[in-house]
Coordinates of C-alpha atoms in Angstrom, one line a residue:
Chain A
M1292 CA 5.4 2.0 38.0
D1293 CA 3.4 3.7 35.4
R1294 CA 0.5 2.4 33.7
P1295 CA 2.2 1.0 30.4
L1296 CA 4.7 -0.9 32.2
I1297 CA 2.0 -2.6 34.4
L1298 CA 0.0 -3.4 31.3
A1299 CA 3.1 -4.8 29.7
A1300 CA 4.1 -6.8 32.8
F1301 CA 0.6 -8.3 32.6
I1302 CA 0.8 -9.2 28.8
F1303 CA 4.0 -10.8 29.2
A1304 CA 3.5 -12.8 32.3
L1305 CA 0.3 -14.1 30.5
L1306 CA 2.2 -15.0 27.4
L1307 CA 4.8 -16.7 29.7
A1308 CA 2.1 -18.8 31.5
L1309 CA 0.1 -19.5 28.5
P1310 CA 2.1 -22.8 27.1
L1311 CA 1.4 -24.1 30.7
L1312 CA -2.3 -23.6 30.4
L1313 CA -2.5 -24.4 26.8
P1314 CA -2.5 -28.2 26.8
L1315 CA -6.0 -27.9 28.4
F1316 CA -7.3 -26.4 25.0
G1317 CA -5.5 -28.3 22.3
A1318 CA -2.0 -27.0 22.1
A1319 CA -0.8 -27.1 18.7
Y1320 CA -3.1 -24.9 16.9
L1321 CA -3.5 -22.3 19.6
T1322 CA 0.3 -22.0 20.0
G1323 CA 0.8 -21.4 16.3
L1324 CA -1.9 -18.8 16.6
I1325 CA -0.1 -16.9 19.3
I1326 CA 3.3 -17.3 17.7
K1327 CA 1.7 -15.7 14.5
A1328 CA 0.2 -12.8 16.7
M1329 CA 3.6 -12.1 18.5
L1330 CA 5.4 -12.0 14.9
L1331 CA 3.0 -9.6 13.8
A1332 CA 3.5 -7.6 17.0
I1333 CA 7.3 -7.5 16.6
A1334 CA 6.8 -6.0 13.0
A1335 CA 4.1 -3.6 14.3
I1336 CA 6.2 -2.2 17.2
S1337 CA 9.0 -1.4 14.7
L1338 CA 6.4 0.5 12.3
D1339 CA 5.0 2.4 15.5
L1340 CA 8.5 3.7 16.1
L1341 CA 8.4 5.3 12.7
I1342 CA 4.7 6.1 12.6
G1343 CA 3.8 6.9 16.3
H1344 CA 7.1 8.5 17.4
G1345 CA 8.5 9.8 14.1
G1346 CA 5.4 10.5 12.2
M1347 CA 6.8 8.8 9.0
V1348 CA 4.0 6.9 7.6
S1349 CA 5.5 4.2 5.7
L1350 CA 3.4 2.1 3.2
G1351 CA 6.4 -0.2 2.4
H1352 CA 7.2 -1.5 5.9
A1353 CA 6.4 -5.2 4.9
A1354 CA 9.1 -5.2 2.5
F1355 CA 11.7 -5.3 5.4
V1356 CA 10.0 -8.3 6.7
G1357 CA 10.3 -9.9 3.4
V1358 CA 14.0 -8.8 3.2
G1359 CA 14.8 -10.4 6.4
A1360 CA 12.9 -13.7 5.6
Y1361 CA 14.7 -14.0 2.3
A1362 CA 18.2 -13.1 3.8
A1363 CA 17.5 -16.1 6.4
A1364 CA 16.0 -18.4 3.9
I1365 CA 18.8 -18.0 1.4
G1366 CA 21.2 -18.4 4.3
L1367 CA 19.7 -21.6 5.2
E1368 CA 19.6 -23.0 1.6
S1369 CA 23.5 -22.2 1.4
G1370 CA 24.2 -24.4 4.4
I1371 CA 24.2 -21.8 7.4
E1372 CA 22.2 -23.3 10.0
D1373 CA 22.9 -21.5 13.2
I1374 CA 20.3 -19.1 14.1
L1375 CA 22.6 -16.4 15.5
V1376 CA 24.8 -16.4 12.2
L1377 CA 21.6 -16.2 10.3
L1378 CA 20.6 -13.3 12.6
L1379 CA 23.6 -11.5 11.8
I1380 CA 23.0 -12.0 8.1
T1381 CA 19.5 -10.8 8.2
L1382 CA 20.5 -7.6 10.2
A1383 CA 23.4 -6.8 7.7
V1384 CA 21.1 -7.3 4.8
T1385 CA 18.1 -5.6 6.1
G1386 CA 20.4 -2.7 7.6
L1387 CA 21.9 -2.0 4.4
V1388 CA 18.7 -2.0 2.3
A1389 CA 17.0 0.2 4.7
L1390 CA 20.1 2.5 4.8
V1391 CA 19.9 3.0 1.1
T1392 CA 16.4 3.3 0.6
G1393 CA 16.1 5.4 3.8
T1394 CA 18.8 7.9 2.7
L1395 CA 16.6 8.6 -0.5
A1396 CA 13.2 8.2 0.9
L1397 CA 13.7 10.7 3.8
R1398 CA 14.6 13.6 1.2
T1399 CA 10.8 13.7 1.2
S1400 CA 8.1 13.9 3.9
G1401 CA 4.4 13.6 4.6
V1402 CA 2.5 12.0 1.8
Y1403 CA 5.4 12.0 -0.5
L1404 CA 7.4 9.8 2.1
L1405 CA 4.3 7.4 2.1
M1406 CA 4.5 7.2 -1.8
I1407 CA 8.1 6.6 -2.1
T1408 CA 8.2 4.1 0.6
L1409 CA 5.4 2.3 -1.3
A1410 CA 7.6 2.6 -4.3
F1411 CA 10.6 1.1 -2.6
G1412 CA 8.5 -1.6 -1.1
Q1413 CA 7.2 -2.6 -4.6
M1414 CA 10.7 -2.6 -6.0
I1415 CA 11.7 -5.0 -3.2
Y1416 CA 8.7 -7.1 -3.8
F1417 CA 9.5 -7.5 -7.5
T1418 CA 13.0 -8.2 -6.7
L1419 CA 12.0 -11.1 -4.4
T1420 CA 9.7 -12.4 -7.0
S1421 CA 12.5 -12.4 -9.5
L1422 CA 14.6 -14.7 -7.3
A1423 CA 14.0 -17.9 -9.6
A1424 CA 16.5 -20.0 -7.7
Y1425 CA 14.5 -19.4 -4.6
G1426 CA 11.0 -20.2 -5.8
G1427 CA 10.2 -17.0 -7.7
D1428 CA 6.6 -16.1 -7.4
D1429 CA 5.6 -19.2 -5.6
G1430 CA 8.0 -18.9 -2.5
L1431 CA 10.1 -21.8 -1.1
T1432 CA 9.5 -24.5 1.3
L1433 CA 12.5 -25.0 3.6
W1434 CA 13.4 -28.4 4.4
N1435 CA 16.2 -27.5 6.9
L1436 CA 15.4 -24.9 9.6
A1437 CA 17.9 -22.9 11.9
T1438 CA 19.5 -24.5 15.0
L1439 CA 20.8 -23.2 17.9
F1440 CA 24.5 -24.4 18.7
G1441 CA 23.4 -27.6 16.8
S1442 CA 20.3 -28.1 18.9
D1443 CA 16.8 -27.9 17.4
V1444 CA 15.5 -26.3 20.5
V1445 CA 14.5 -23.4 18.4
Q1446 CA 12.6 -25.4 16.1
N1447 CA 9.6 -27.2 17.7
G1448 CA 6.5 -25.5 19.0
A1449 CA 7.3 -24.9 22.6
G1450 CA 11.0 -24.0 21.9
L1451 CA 10.2 -21.6 19.1
Y1452 CA 7.3 -20.0 21.3
Y1453 CA 9.6 -18.9 23.8
V1454 CA 12.3 -17.5 21.2
V1455 CA 9.5 -15.4 19.8
L1456 CA 8.3 -14.3 23.1
G1457 CA 11.8 -13.6 24.1
T1458 CA 12.5 -11.5 21.1
L1459 CA 9.2 -9.6 21.4
L1460 CA 10.1 -8.8 25.1
M1461 CA 13.5 -7.6 24.1
V1462 CA 12.1 -5.5 21.2
W1463 CA 9.5 -4.1 23.5
W1464 CA 12.2 -3.1 26.1
F1465 CA 14.5 -1.7 23.3
V1466 CA 11.9 0.4 21.7
H1467 CA 10.7 1.5 25.1
R1468 CA 14.1 2.5 26.3
L1469 CA 14.8 4.2 22.8
S1470 CA 11.5 6.3 22.9
R1471 CA 12.1 7.4 26.6
A1472 CA 15.8 8.4 25.8
R1473 CA 16.7 11.6 24.0
F1474 CA 16.6 9.9 20.8
G1475 CA 13.0 9.4 21.1
R1476 CA 12.4 12.9 22.3
V1477 CA 14.3 14.4 19.3
L1478 CA 12.0 11.9 17.1
R1479 CA 8.7 13.3 18.6
A1480 CA 10.1 16.9 18.5
A1481 CA 10.8 16.5 14.7
R1482 CA 7.4 14.7 14.3
D1483 CA 5.5 17.9 15.8
N1484 CA 7.7 20.6 14.4
P1485 CA 10.6 19.8 12.4
Q1486 CA 11.8 23.3 12.0
R1487 CA 11.9 23.9 15.5
A1488 CA 13.9 20.9 16.3
E1489 CA 16.2 21.6 13.5
V1490 CA 16.7 25.0 14.9
M1491 CA 17.4 23.6 18.4
G1492 CA 20.6 22.1 16.8
F1493 CA 19.2 18.5 16.1
A1494 CA 20.2 16.9 12.8
V1495 CA 16.6 15.9 12.2
K1496 CA 17.2 13.9 9.1
R1497 CA 19.8 11.5 10.7
Y1498 CA 17.5 10.9 13.8
Q1499 CA 14.9 9.9 11.3
L1500 CA 17.2 7.8 9.3
A1501 CA 18.4 6.1 12.4
A1502 CA 14.7 5.3 13.3
Y1503 CA 14.1 4.2 9.8
V1504 CA 17.0 1.7 9.9
I1505 CA 16.2 0.5 13.5
A1506 CA 12.6 -0.2 12.4
A1507 CA 13.7 -2.1 9.3
L1508 CA 16.1 -4.1 11.5
I1509 CA 13.4 -5.2 13.9
A1510 CA 11.1 -6.0 10.8
G1511 CA 13.9 -8.1 9.4
V1512 CA 14.2 -10.2 12.6
S1513 CA 10.4 -10.7 12.5
G1514 CA 11.1 -11.9 8.9
L1515 CA 13.7 -14.3 10.1
L1516 CA 11.5 -15.7 12.9
T1517 CA 8.5 -16.0 10.4
V1518 CA 10.6 -18.2 8.2
Q1519 CA 11.4 -20.5 11.2
Y1520 CA 7.8 -20.7 12.2
A1521 CA 6.3 -21.2 8.7
E1522 CA 9.1 -23.3 7.2
F1523 CA 8.3 -21.4 4.1
V1524 CA 9.2 -18.2 2.6
S1525 CA 7.5 -16.2 -0.3
P1526 CA 7.2 -12.7 -1.7
A1527 CA 3.8 -12.5 -0.3
L1528 CA 5.4 -11.4 2.9
A1529 CA 6.3 -8.1 1.2
T1530 CA 3.1 -7.0 -0.5
W1531 CA 1.7 -3.6 -0.1
Q1532 CA -1.3 -5.0 1.4
R1533 CA 0.9 -6.6 4.3
S1534 CA 2.3 -3.1 4.9
G1535 CA -1.3 -1.9 5.0
D1536 CA -2.2 -4.6 7.6
L1537 CA 0.7 -3.5 9.7
I1538 CA -0.6 0.2 9.6
V1539 CA -3.9 -1.2 10.8
V1540 CA -2.4 -3.0 13.7
V1541 CA -0.4 0.1 14.6
V1542 CA -3.4 2.4 14.4
L1543 CA -5.8 0.0 16.1
G1544 CA -3.5 -0.5 18.9
G1545 CA -3.1 3.4 19.3
L1546 CA -0.1 5.5 18.1
A1547 CA 3.3 5.5 19.9
S1548 CA 2.2 2.7 22.2
R1549 CA 4.0 -0.8 22.3
N1550 CA 1.4 -2.4 24.3
G1551 CA -1.1 -1.2 21.8
A1552 CA 0.9 -2.8 19.0
I1553 CA 0.8 -6.0 20.7
L1554 CA -2.9 -5.7 21.6
G1555 CA -3.7 -4.6 18.0
A1556 CA -1.6 -7.8 16.5
F1557 CA -3.6 -10.2 18.8
F1558 CA -6.9 -8.7 18.1
I1559 CA -6.4 -8.7 14.4
V1560 CA -5.2 -12.4 14.5
I1561 CA -8.3 -13.3 16.9
V1562 CA -10.7 -11.5 14.8
E1563 CA -9.4 -13.0 11.5
E1564 CA -9.8 -16.3 13.2
V1565 CA -13.0 -15.9 14.7
L1566 CA -14.8 -14.2 11.9
G1567 CA -13.2 -16.5 9.5
S1568 CA -14.3 -19.5 11.3
F1569 CA -18.1 -18.8 11.0
L1570 CA -18.0 -16.7 7.8
H1571 CA -15.7 -17.5 4.9
E1572 CA -16.1 -13.9 3.6
W1573 CA -15.0 -12.4 6.9
R1574 CA -13.5 -9.4 5.0
L1575 CA -16.8 -8.1 4.3
I1576 CA -17.0 -7.4 8.1
Y1577 CA -13.4 -6.6 8.7
G1578 CA -13.4 -3.9 6.0
P1579 CA -16.4 -1.8 7.1
L1580 CA -15.1 -2.6 10.8
L1581 CA -11.8 -0.6 9.8
V1582 CA -13.8 2.4 8.5
L1583 CA -16.0 2.6 11.7
M1584 CA -12.9 2.4 13.7
V1585 CA -11.4 5.3 12.1
L1586 CA -14.7 7.2 12.0
F1587 CA -15.6 6.6 15.9
A1588 CA -12.8 5.3 17.8
K1589 CA -9.9 7.5 17.3
G1590 CA -7.3 6.6 20.2
G1591 CA -7.0 3.0 19.5
L1592 CA -7.4 0.0 21.8
S1593 CA -4.5 1.1 24.2
D1594 CA -6.7 4.0 25.0
L1595 CA -9.4 1.8 26.6
F1596 CA -6.8 1.0 29.4
A1597 CA -5.5 4.6 29.8
P1598 CA -6.9 6.5 32.8
R1599 CA -9.8 9.0 32.0
G1600 CA -8.8 12.5 31.2
T1601 CA -5.4 11.2 29.7
R1602 CA -6.9 9.9 26.7
R1603 CA -5.5 11.1 23.5
S1604 CA -7.6 12.7 20.7
A1605 CA -6.9 12.1 17.0
H1606 CA -3.4 12.3 16.1
Chain B
M86 CA 13.4 -6.2 -33.5
S87 CA 11.2 -5.1 -36.4
M88 CA 9.8 -1.7 -36.7
T89 CA 6.4 -3.0 -36.8
L90 CA 6.7 -4.7 -33.4
F91 CA 8.1 -1.4 -32.0
L92 CA 5.2 0.5 -33.3
I93 CA 2.5 -1.8 -31.9
L94 CA 4.4 -1.7 -28.4
C95 CA 4.4 2.0 -28.8
L96 CA 0.5 2.1 -29.4
N97 CA 0.0 -0.4 -26.6
G98 CA 2.0 2.0 -24.2
V99 CA 0.1 5.0 -25.3
Q100 CA -3.3 3.1 -24.8
Y101 CA -2.1 1.9 -21.3
G102 CA -1.0 5.5 -20.7
M103 CA -4.3 6.8 -21.6
L104 CA -6.1 4.3 -19.2
L105 CA -3.8 5.3 -16.5
F106 CA -4.4 9.0 -17.2
L107 CA -8.3 8.4 -16.7
I108 CA -7.6 6.9 -13.3
A109 CA -4.7 9.3 -12.3
A110 CA -6.9 12.6 -13.4
G111 CA -9.4 12.0 -10.7
L112 CA -6.8 10.9 -8.2
T113 CA -4.6 13.9 -8.5
L114 CA -7.6 16.2 -8.4
V115 CA -9.0 14.7 -5.0
F116 CA -5.5 14.5 -3.8
G117 CA -4.4 18.1 -4.8
V118 CA -7.6 19.9 -4.3
M119 CA -8.7 18.2 -0.9
G120 CA -5.3 16.8 0.3
F121 CA -7.1 13.5 0.5
I122 CA -5.4 10.4 0.1
N123 CA -7.7 8.0 -1.6
L124 CA -6.5 4.2 -1.7
A125 CA -9.9 3.2 -2.5
H126 CA -9.7 4.9 -6.0
G127 CA -8.3 1.8 -7.5
V128 CA -11.4 -0.2 -6.2
Q129 CA -13.6 2.3 -8.0
Y130 CA -11.7 1.2 -11.4
M131 CA -12.6 -2.4 -10.5
V132 CA -16.3 -1.4 -9.7
G133 CA -16.4 0.2 -13.1
A134 CA -15.3 -3.0 -14.9
Y135 CA -17.7 -5.1 -12.8
L136 CA -20.4 -2.9 -13.7
A137 CA -19.6 -3.0 -17.4
F138 CA -19.8 -6.9 -17.2
F139 CA -23.1 -6.7 -15.2
F140 CA -24.7 -4.3 -17.5
V141 CA -23.6 -6.0 -20.6
Q142 CA -25.0 -9.5 -19.4
L143 CA -28.3 -7.3 -18.4
T144 CA -29.0 -5.3 -21.5
G145 CA -26.9 -7.0 -24.2
S146 CA -25.7 -3.8 -25.7
F147 CA -22.2 -2.6 -24.7
F148 CA -22.9 1.1 -25.4
L149 CA -26.1 1.0 -23.1
A150 CA -24.0 -0.6 -20.6
V151 CA -21.2 2.1 -20.7
V152 CA -23.7 4.7 -20.2
L153 CA -25.5 2.9 -17.2
S154 CA -21.9 1.9 -15.8
L155 CA -21.0 5.6 -15.7
G156 CA -24.2 6.6 -13.8
A157 CA -23.7 3.7 -11.4
A158 CA -20.2 4.6 -10.8
L159 CA -20.9 8.2 -10.1
I160 CA -23.8 7.3 -7.7
I161 CA -21.4 4.7 -5.7
G162 CA -18.7 7.4 -5.7
L163 CA -21.1 10.1 -4.5
L164 CA -22.5 7.6 -1.8
L165 CA -19.1 6.9 -0.6
E166 CA -18.2 10.5 -0.4
Y167 CA -21.4 11.3 1.5
F168 CA -21.2 8.6 4.1
I169 CA -17.3 8.2 4.5
F170 CA -14.9 10.4 2.7
R171 CA -16.7 13.7 3.7
H172 CA -15.8 13.0 7.4
L173 CA -12.1 12.3 6.6
Y174 CA -10.9 15.5 4.8
T175 CA -9.8 17.1 8.0
R176 CA -8.3 14.0 9.4
T177 CA -4.6 13.0 9.1
H178 CA -3.4 11.0 6.2
L179 CA -3.1 7.9 8.4
D180 CA -6.6 7.8 9.3
Q181 CA -7.3 8.5 5.4
V182 CA -5.0 5.4 4.4
L183 CA -6.8 3.4 6.8
A184 CA -10.3 4.0 6.1
T185 CA -9.8 3.7 2.5
F186 CA -7.8 0.5 3.0
G187 CA -11.0 -0.8 4.8
I188 CA -13.0 0.1 1.6
I189 CA -10.5 -1.8 -0.6
I190 CA -10.8 -4.9 1.6
F191 CA -14.7 -4.9 1.6
L192 CA -15.4 -4.1 -2.0
N193 CA -12.6 -6.7 -3.2
E194 CA -14.3 -9.2 -1.2
L195 CA -17.7 -8.3 -2.2
A196 CA -16.7 -8.5 -5.9
K197 CA -15.5 -12.1 -5.1
V198 CA -18.8 -13.0 -3.5
L199 CA -21.0 -11.5 -6.1
F200 CA -19.2 -12.6 -9.3
G201 CA -16.8 -15.3 -8.1
P202 CA -13.1 -15.4 -7.6
A203 CA -12.5 -16.5 -11.3
T204 CA -11.3 -14.0 -14.1
L205 CA -14.3 -12.8 -16.2
S206 CA -13.8 -11.5 -19.7
L207 CA -15.7 -9.2 -21.8
S208 CA -15.6 -8.9 -25.6
P209 CA -15.4 -5.5 -27.1
P210 CA -18.7 -4.3 -29.0
E211 CA -19.4 -5.8 -32.5
L212 CA -18.8 -2.3 -34.0
L213 CA -15.3 -1.7 -32.6
S214 CA -14.1 -5.5 -32.6
G215 CA -12.1 -5.6 -35.9
S216 CA -8.7 -4.2 -36.5
I217 CA -7.3 -1.8 -39.0
Q218 CA -4.6 -1.6 -41.4
L219 CA -2.3 1.4 -40.2
T220 CA 0.8 0.8 -42.3
E221 CA 1.6 -1.8 -44.8
T222 CA 2.7 -4.3 -42.3
L223 CA 0.9 -3.0 -39.2
R224 CA -2.7 -3.9 -38.1
Y225 CA -4.0 -2.7 -35.0
P226 CA -7.2 -3.5 -33.0
V227 CA -9.8 -0.6 -33.6
Y228 CA -11.1 -1.0 -29.9
R229 CA -7.6 -0.1 -28.7
L230 CA -7.3 2.8 -31.0
V231 CA -10.7 4.1 -29.8
T232 CA -9.7 4.1 -26.2
I233 CA -6.8 6.2 -27.2
F234 CA -8.9 8.8 -28.7
I235 CA -11.4 8.8 -25.8
G236 CA -8.4 9.2 -23.4
L237 CA -7.2 12.2 -25.6
A238 CA -10.6 13.7 -25.6
V239 CA -11.2 13.4 -21.9
A240 CA -7.8 15.1 -21.3
V241 CA -8.6 17.8 -23.7
G242 CA -12.1 18.2 -22.1
L243 CA -10.6 18.2 -18.5
F244 CA -7.9 20.6 -19.3
F245 CA -10.3 23.1 -20.6
A246 CA -12.9 22.6 -17.8
V247 CA -10.4 23.3 -15.2
S248 CA -8.6 26.1 -17.0
Y249 CA -11.5 27.9 -18.3
T250 CA -14.8 27.4 -16.5
R251 CA -16.0 28.6 -13.3
V252 CA -16.1 25.5 -11.5
G253 CA -12.5 24.7 -12.7
M254 CA -11.4 28.1 -11.5
L255 CA -13.0 27.3 -8.0
I256 CA -11.3 23.9 -8.1
R257 CA -7.9 25.8 -8.5
A258 CA -8.8 28.4 -5.8
G259 CA -9.9 25.6 -3.5
A260 CA -6.6 23.8 -4.0
T261 CA -4.8 26.9 -2.9
T262 CA -6.9 28.3 0.1
P263 CA -10.1 26.5 0.8
E264 CA -10.9 28.9 3.7
M265 CA -10.7 31.9 1.5
V266 CA -13.0 30.3 -1.2
S267 CA -15.5 29.1 1.4
A268 CA -15.3 32.8 2.9
L269 CA -16.4 34.1 -0.2
G270 CA -19.5 32.2 -0.2
V271 CA -18.7 29.4 -2.3
N272 CA -20.2 26.0 -1.0
I273 CA -16.9 24.2 -0.8
Q274 CA -18.5 21.0 0.4
Q275 CA -20.4 20.8 -2.6
L276 CA -17.4 21.7 -4.8
F277 CA -15.5 18.7 -3.1
M278 CA -18.5 16.5 -3.8
I279 CA -18.3 17.4 -7.5
V280 CA -14.6 16.9 -7.7
F281 CA -15.0 13.5 -6.0
G282 CA -17.9 12.5 -8.0
V283 CA -16.0 13.2 -11.4
G284 CA -13.0 11.5 -10.1
A285 CA -14.8 8.4 -9.2
M286 CA -16.7 8.5 -12.5
L287 CA -13.6 8.6 -14.4
A288 CA -11.9 5.8 -12.6
G289 CA -15.2 3.7 -13.2
F290 CA -15.0 4.6 -16.8
A291 CA -11.3 3.5 -17.1
G292 CA -12.7 0.3 -15.6
V293 CA -15.4 0.0 -18.1
I294 CA -13.0 0.7 -21.3
A295 CA -10.3 -1.6 -19.7
A296 CA -12.8 -4.5 -19.2
P297 CA -12.6 -5.8 -22.8
I298 CA -8.8 -5.5 -22.9
F299 CA -7.7 -6.8 -19.5
A300 CA -9.1 -9.5 -17.2
V301 CA -12.0 -8.6 -14.9
E302 CA -11.2 -9.9 -11.5
P303 CA -11.3 -9.3 -7.8
G304 CA -8.2 -6.9 -6.7
M305 CA -7.6 -5.7 -10.2
G306 CA -7.7 -2.3 -9.1
D307 CA -5.0 -2.8 -6.5
N308 CA -1.9 -2.7 -8.6
I309 CA -3.3 0.0 -11.1
L310 CA -3.9 2.2 -8.0
I311 CA -0.2 2.0 -7.1
V312 CA 0.8 2.7 -10.6
A313 CA -1.7 5.6 -10.7
F314 CA 0.1 6.9 -7.6
V315 CA 3.4 6.7 -9.5
V316 CA 1.8 8.8 -12.2
I317 CA 0.6 11.6 -10.0
I318 CA 3.9 11.9 -8.1
I319 CA 5.8 11.9 -11.3
G320 CA 3.5 14.5 -12.9
G321 CA 3.1 16.7 -9.8
V322 CA 0.2 16.4 -7.4
G323 CA -3.0 18.2 -8.4
S324 CA -1.9 19.0 -11.9
I325 CA -3.9 17.7 -14.9
G326 CA -1.4 18.3 -17.4
G327 CA 1.3 16.7 -15.3
A328 CA -0.8 13.6 -14.9
F329 CA -1.1 13.4 -18.8
V330 CA 2.4 13.7 -19.4
A331 CA 3.3 11.1 -16.6
A332 CA 0.6 8.9 -17.6
L333 CA 2.1 8.5 -21.2
L334 CA 5.5 8.3 -19.8
V335 CA 4.6 5.7 -17.5
G336 CA 2.6 3.6 -19.9
L337 CA 5.3 3.8 -22.6
I338 CA 8.3 2.9 -20.3
D339 CA 6.3 0.0 -18.7
T340 CA 5.1 -1.4 -21.8
L341 CA 8.3 -1.1 -23.8
G342 CA 10.4 -2.2 -20.6
R343 CA 8.5 -5.3 -20.3
S344 CA 9.3 -6.4 -23.8
L345 CA 12.8 -4.9 -24.2
A346 CA 14.4 -5.3 -20.9
T347 CA 15.3 -9.1 -21.3
M348 CA 16.6 -8.4 -24.9
V349 CA 18.7 -5.2 -23.8
L350 CA 19.9 -7.2 -20.9
S351 CA 21.1 -10.3 -22.8
A352 CA 23.3 -8.0 -25.1
V353 CA 25.2 -7.4 -22.0
F354 CA 24.9 -10.4 -19.9
N355 CA 24.5 -14.1 -20.5
P356 CA 21.0 -15.0 -21.5
S357 CA 19.9 -17.1 -18.7
F358 CA 20.9 -14.1 -16.2
A359 CA 19.2 -11.8 -18.4
S360 CA 15.8 -13.7 -18.7
Q361 CA 15.7 -14.1 -14.9
I362 CA 16.5 -10.3 -14.1
G363 CA 14.8 -8.8 -17.1
P364 CA 11.2 -9.2 -16.0
A365 CA 11.9 -8.1 -12.4
L366 CA 13.7 -5.0 -13.9
A367 CA 11.0 -4.2 -16.1
S368 CA 8.4 -4.2 -13.3
M369 CA 10.7 -2.1 -11.2
L370 CA 11.5 0.7 -14.1
I371 CA 8.5 2.9 -13.3
Y372 CA 9.4 2.8 -9.5
I373 CA 12.9 3.6 -10.2
L374 CA 11.6 6.6 -12.1
M375 CA 9.4 7.9 -9.6
A376 CA 12.2 7.5 -6.9
A377 CA 14.4 9.4 -9.0
I378 CA 11.9 12.1 -9.7
L379 CA 11.1 12.5 -6.0
V380 CA 14.6 12.9 -5.2
F381 CA 15.5 15.3 -7.8
R382 CA 12.3 17.1 -8.4
P383 CA 10.2 16.5 -5.3
K384 CA 7.3 18.4 -6.8
G385 CA 6.9 16.5 -9.9
L386 CA 7.5 17.5 -13.6
L387 CA 4.8 19.9 -14.0
P388 CA 3.6 20.7 -10.5
A389 CA 0.2 22.6 -10.0
K390 CA 0.6 26.1 -8.9
G391 CA -0.2 26.2 -5.2
A392 CA -1.3 22.8 -4.7
N393 CA -1.6 22.3 -0.8
A394 CA -0.9 18.6 -0.6

């Protein structure tokens, strides 16, 4: 067993046990908070596949959360209620959007990639605001939520909690396997030296496009579950500030670290909650905190758990 | 659609373009010369607008407020450079994005705390408040015309400064090979500071002259920052000339698009569909243009020679 696996086992065991302990504290509020953090973690793990392993900094990743959320919401509005069918719709729509935008965006790299993903993100955002039939700018409250084979087990607090947790676990495992497989190694080789990877005979762009689409699909699933949790969908899910928040989570947690993404997500949600509870203007602290983190804590949260000597320096 | 309306739209587009140029000029220099990606550039535009509001309240004179705001914007820019940005030049783009994102969050919130979340408005100075008869049927606000001329003047000034002065020469040399320039005994740190200060001041200046035209509110810099990025990508990173051409192009396309998209669409589709899609399409036009440029001319329309970004 290596260290990341032990840490992950610990995190997931804790998350699994929490609902049993929570009634001690006043459940609904805390359950909601943890679900929020787990949804953020799912999206962050997907972005980490792009940034951490692929070296592709996207400033438009939240748009895919938005696309996924809207695909699910529009499915629900047109009478499709089974969560598995909605999942298929979400995956199909997000995948298609990612395939088209990714093919164009990956013609560039570096800062230009950052800009073009930003541009595509904004285009998607404006498209969502124009869906007048589904609330336009204001978003849409959903009166019907998804069911699983006709049962509402995926709707109420505890049921949804385990659905989100299960999804997080699956996403964690999937990205873990992916990053350890040849796919992940090629992706990292292309991150560190694209020419060399190309010369070794790998179709670098194709691997990168695959990573881009996979990341978008996972973000889309996070969007679907966000709809199910919030019972509400709005274009605010897809703003570029949201994409910025996702980058914060990824970097805060430490690059190319799935545990880091989870810890980062929980850290952000908790900081927001705690700071926000005693200071309405909590962003006055949060902003400088980010700056200080970049200036002084280079390896991210997961580095705190890494054995001495193996800590990464700045990427 | 009358000719007069079309002309007014074009003038508005040019005026918006000039504003974009003032912001994009600093951004493209900082980006091109230092390879530094500064998301906080838009927030410096907001700071300029709030400074103008504050100093007009304080002194009662618009022109005095402009001078004071410029000085204050420069000082704020230099302080940010000294305490934060200077330490990020050699870092990855990811670190730069993150740190400057933190600055945006902070300054947006600070503006909200100091001035309230509501939209503030500032009236243009008495001297420039009227409108002027341009053709028989067309009257146009003097203030907007003046901003067009200011933008042009700054563009010409910058172009000459970069092309023909010693500092401009060093900036161009520093953009290509900073180590070499530094080895020749030039204080590259100081050069960067000058570039950064001028960039921050120009963004602040854009905020000052935008204050009487647009609403002054927290977060006003966020969207214009994205548009400024679009401008410098279209124009070519590090290129003042490119930024100028692209700013005009984006200003015109955006302004005309917002007014004409629905009309053009309703000629083809049914009106309700057109009025639903039109505004969204109009907001998207500049991003579509940028994506097309990136795909077909990845270095932009007028790329700077040897820019290292």
